[in-house]
Short mmCIF file of C-alpha atoms in Angstrom, two decimals:
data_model
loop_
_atom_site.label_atom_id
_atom_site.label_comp_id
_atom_site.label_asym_id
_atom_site.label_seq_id
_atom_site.Cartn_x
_atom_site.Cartn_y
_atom_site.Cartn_z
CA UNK V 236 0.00 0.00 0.00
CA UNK V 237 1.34 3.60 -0.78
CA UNK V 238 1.96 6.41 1.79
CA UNK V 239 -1.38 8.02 1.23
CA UNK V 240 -4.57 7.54 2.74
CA UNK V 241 -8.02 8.35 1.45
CA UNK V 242 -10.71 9.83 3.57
CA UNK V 243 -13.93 10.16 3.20
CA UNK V 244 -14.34 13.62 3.68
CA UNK V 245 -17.10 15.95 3.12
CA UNK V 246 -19.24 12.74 2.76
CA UNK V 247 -18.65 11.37 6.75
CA UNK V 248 -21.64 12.14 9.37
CA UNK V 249 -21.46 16.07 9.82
CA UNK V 250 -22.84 15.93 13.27
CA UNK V 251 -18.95 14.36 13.91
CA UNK V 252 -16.62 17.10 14.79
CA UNK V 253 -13.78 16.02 12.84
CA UNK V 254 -15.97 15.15 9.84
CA UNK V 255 -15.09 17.83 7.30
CA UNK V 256 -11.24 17.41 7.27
CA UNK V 257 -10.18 15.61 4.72
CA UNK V 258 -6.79 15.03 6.21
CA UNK V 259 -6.32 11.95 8.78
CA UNK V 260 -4.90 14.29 11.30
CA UNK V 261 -6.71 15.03 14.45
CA UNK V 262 -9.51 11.91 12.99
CA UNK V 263 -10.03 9.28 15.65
CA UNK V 264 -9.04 5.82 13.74
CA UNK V 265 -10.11 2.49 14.75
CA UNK V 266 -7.91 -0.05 13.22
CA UNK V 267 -9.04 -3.88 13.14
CA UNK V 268 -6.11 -6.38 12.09
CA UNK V 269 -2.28 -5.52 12.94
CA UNK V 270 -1.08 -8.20 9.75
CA UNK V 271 1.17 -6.56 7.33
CA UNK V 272 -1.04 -4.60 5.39
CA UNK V 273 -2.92 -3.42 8.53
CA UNK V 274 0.39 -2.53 10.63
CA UNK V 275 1.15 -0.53 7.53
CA UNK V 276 -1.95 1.16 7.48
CA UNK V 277 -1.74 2.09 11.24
CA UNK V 278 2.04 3.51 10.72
CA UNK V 279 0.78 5.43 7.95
CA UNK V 280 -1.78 6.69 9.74
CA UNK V 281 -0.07 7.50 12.85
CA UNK V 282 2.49 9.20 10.68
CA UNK V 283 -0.54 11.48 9.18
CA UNK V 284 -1.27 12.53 12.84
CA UNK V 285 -4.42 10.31 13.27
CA UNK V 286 -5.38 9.50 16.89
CA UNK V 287 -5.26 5.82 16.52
CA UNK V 288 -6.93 2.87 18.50
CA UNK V 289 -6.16 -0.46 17.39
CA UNK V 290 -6.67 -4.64 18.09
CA UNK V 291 -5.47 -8.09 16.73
CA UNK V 292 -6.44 -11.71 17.78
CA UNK V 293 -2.64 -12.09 17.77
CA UNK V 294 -1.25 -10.23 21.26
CA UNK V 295 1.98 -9.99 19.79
CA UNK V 296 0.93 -7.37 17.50
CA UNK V 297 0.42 -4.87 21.10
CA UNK V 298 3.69 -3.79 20.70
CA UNK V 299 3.34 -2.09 17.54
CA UNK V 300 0.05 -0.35 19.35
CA UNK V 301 3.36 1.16 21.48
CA UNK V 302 5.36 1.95 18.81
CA UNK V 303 2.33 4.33 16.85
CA UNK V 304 1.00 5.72 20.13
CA UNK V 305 -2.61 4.09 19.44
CA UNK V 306 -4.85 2.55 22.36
CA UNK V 307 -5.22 -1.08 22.36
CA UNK V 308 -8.33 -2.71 22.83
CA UNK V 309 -9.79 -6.16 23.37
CA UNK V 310 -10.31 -8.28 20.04
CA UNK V 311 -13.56 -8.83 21.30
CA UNK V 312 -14.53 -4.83 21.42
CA UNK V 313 -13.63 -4.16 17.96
CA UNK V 314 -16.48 -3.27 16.75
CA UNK V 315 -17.76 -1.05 19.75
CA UNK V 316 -14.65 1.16 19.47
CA UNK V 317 -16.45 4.76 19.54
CA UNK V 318 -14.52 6.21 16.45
CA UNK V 319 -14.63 8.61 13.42
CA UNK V 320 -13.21 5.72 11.13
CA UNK V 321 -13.24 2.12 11.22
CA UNK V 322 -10.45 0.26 9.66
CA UNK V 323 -11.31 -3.27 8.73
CA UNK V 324 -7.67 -4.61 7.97
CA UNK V 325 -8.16 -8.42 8.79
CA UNK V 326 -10.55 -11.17 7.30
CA UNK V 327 -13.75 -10.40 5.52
CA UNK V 328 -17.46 -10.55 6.31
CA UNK V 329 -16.94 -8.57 9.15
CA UNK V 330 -20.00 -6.43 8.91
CA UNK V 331 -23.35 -8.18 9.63
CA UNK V 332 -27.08 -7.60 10.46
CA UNK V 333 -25.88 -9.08 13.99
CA UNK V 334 -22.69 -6.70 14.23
CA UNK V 335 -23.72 -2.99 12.30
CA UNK V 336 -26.05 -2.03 15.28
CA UNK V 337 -22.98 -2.89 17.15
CA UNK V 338 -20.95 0.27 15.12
CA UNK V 339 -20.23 3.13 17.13
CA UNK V 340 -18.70 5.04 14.37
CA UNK V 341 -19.49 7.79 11.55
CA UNK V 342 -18.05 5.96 8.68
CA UNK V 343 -16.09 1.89 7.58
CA UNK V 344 -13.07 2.25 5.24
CA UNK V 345 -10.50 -0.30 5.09
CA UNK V 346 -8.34 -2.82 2.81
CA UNK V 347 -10.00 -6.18 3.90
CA UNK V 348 -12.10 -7.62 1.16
CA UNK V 349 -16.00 -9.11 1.38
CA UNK V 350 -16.41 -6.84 4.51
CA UNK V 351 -20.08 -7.35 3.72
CA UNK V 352 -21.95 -10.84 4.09
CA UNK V 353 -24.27 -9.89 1.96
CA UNK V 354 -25.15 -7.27 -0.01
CA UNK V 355 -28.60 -6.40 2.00
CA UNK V 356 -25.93 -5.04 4.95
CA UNK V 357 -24.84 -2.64 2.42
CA UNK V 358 -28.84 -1.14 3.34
CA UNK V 359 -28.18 -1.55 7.17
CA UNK V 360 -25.49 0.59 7.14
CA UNK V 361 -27.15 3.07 5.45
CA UNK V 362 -30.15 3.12 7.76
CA UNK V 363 -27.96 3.87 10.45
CA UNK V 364 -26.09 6.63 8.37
CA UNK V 365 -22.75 5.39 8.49
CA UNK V 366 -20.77 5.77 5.70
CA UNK V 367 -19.12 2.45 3.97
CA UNK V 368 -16.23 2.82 1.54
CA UNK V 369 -16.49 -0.11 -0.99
CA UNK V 370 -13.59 -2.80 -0.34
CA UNK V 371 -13.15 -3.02 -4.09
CA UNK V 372 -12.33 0.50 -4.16
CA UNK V 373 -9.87 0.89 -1.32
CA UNK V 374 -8.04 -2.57 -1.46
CA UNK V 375 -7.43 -1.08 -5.33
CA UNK V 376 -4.50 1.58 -3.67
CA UNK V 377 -2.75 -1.46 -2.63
CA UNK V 378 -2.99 -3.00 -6.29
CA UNK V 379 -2.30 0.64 -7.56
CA UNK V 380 1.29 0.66 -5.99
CA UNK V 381 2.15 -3.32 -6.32
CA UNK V 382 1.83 -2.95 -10.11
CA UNK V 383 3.20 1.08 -10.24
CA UNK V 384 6.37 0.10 -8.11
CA UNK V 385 7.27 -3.74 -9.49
CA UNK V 386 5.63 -3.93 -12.93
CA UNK V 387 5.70 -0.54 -14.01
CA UNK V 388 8.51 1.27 -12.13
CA UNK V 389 6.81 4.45 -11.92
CA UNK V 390 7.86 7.22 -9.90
CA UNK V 391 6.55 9.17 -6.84
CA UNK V 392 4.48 11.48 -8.52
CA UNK V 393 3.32 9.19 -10.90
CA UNK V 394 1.76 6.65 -7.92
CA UNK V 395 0.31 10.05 -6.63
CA UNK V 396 -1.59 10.71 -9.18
CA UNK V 397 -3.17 7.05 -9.69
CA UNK V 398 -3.90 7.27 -6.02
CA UNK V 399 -5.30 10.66 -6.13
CA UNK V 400 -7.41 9.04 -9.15
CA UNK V 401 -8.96 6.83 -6.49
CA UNK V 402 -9.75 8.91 -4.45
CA UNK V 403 -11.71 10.61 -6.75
CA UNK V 404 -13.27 7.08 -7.59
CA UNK V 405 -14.24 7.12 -4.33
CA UNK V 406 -15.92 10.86 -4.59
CA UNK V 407 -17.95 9.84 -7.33
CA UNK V 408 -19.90 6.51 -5.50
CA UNK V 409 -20.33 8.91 -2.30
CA UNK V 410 -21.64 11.42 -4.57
CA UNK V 411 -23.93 8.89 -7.01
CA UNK V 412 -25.49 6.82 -3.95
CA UNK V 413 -26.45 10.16 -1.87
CA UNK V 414 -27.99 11.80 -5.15
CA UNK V 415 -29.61 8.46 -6.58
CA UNK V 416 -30.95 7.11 -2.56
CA UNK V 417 -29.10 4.08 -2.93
CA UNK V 418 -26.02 2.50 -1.11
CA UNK V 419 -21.86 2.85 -2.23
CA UNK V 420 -22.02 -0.84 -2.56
CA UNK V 421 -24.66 -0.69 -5.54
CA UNK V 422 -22.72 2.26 -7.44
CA UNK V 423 -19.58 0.39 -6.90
CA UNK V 424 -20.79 -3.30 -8.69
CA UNK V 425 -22.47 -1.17 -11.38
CA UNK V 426 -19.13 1.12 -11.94
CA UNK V 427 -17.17 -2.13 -11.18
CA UNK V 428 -19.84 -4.18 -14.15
CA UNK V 429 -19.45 -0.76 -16.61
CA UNK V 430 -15.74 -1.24 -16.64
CA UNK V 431 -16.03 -4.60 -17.59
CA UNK V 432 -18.28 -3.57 -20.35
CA UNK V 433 -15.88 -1.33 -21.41
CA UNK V 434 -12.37 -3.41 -21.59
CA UNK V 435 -15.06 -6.33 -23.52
CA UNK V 436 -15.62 -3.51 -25.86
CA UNK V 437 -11.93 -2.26 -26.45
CA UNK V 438 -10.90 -5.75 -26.90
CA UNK V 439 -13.22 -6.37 -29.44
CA UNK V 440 -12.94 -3.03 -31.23
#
């Protein structure tokens, strides 16, 4: 994953505070999963001046909690952490008509895929107006920089601006499910099903 994160912005729950800064700095972070893609999320985070809490089935992933200044809490309180941002960084299917009433936070953005069991949670979420970044979308930064770096040695800038293209991506399903009533999960298979389309097309043109 590259050393930029994507918030949700503008988009988040503006009774929140801290819900119109676009920068991680200041936000209170909930990360779930210390692994190596969610340690590196945490640093990054911690680097961006987030106010981090974090957890891990694994209790010898505390010390990193040390070595980013974050709070540690029980595996078992995950999803209670009261938050601006919850990180899902560990296995999928985490979110659930059993746990989302369980959410105390304004918005769910993080790079573990299937989050949702099923696509009727997307609605739940909704209902309870927190904000859910597709896992398609955000895991994508992580594919973004494996192929810019190792396939197609690109430089700095050139990974910022692919990244920056995201978060745009990103923008545009907040922007499409608010306007259109419907949930980021249904804009994101339909952009997800037009891009399809579209490489079909190209290859057959």
């Amino acid at each position: 994953m590259h050393d930029h994160v994507v918030a949700a912005g503008d988009d988040v729950d503006p009774t929140r505070p801290s819900a119109h800064r676009s920068s991680p700095a200041g936000r209170s972070i909930g990360v779930i999963g210390l692994g190596a893609v969610g340690a590196h999320v945490a640093r990054l985070l911690s680097r961006a001046g987030a106010r981090l809490v974090v957890t891990d089935i694994d209790p010898a992933t505390r010390s990193l909690a040390e070595e980013v200044g974050a709070r540690w809490v029980d595996p078992d309180n995950a999803l209670t952490m009261e938050v601006d941002i919850l990180v899902p960084a560990a296995l999928g299917g985490l979110l659930t008509a059993r746990t989302v009433p369980l959410l105390r936070c304004a918005a769910v953005a993080g790079p573990a895929k299937t989050q949702l069991d099923e696509p009727a949670t997307a609605r739940l979420l909704a209902a309870r107006g927190i904000l859910w970044a597709p896992d398609v979308v955000v895991s994508a930064g992580g594919v973004i920089h494996t192929t810019g770096v190792e396939l197609r040695r690109e430089s700095e800038e050139q990974l910022t601006e692919r990244l920056a293209g995201m978060a745009a991506m990103l923008r545009q399903v907040f922007h499409t499910a608010r306007t259109h009533g419907t949930t980021p999960a249904t804009v994101a298979g339909e952009l997800a099903g037009q891009r399809v389309l579209m490489g079909r097309g190209a290859e057959e043109a």
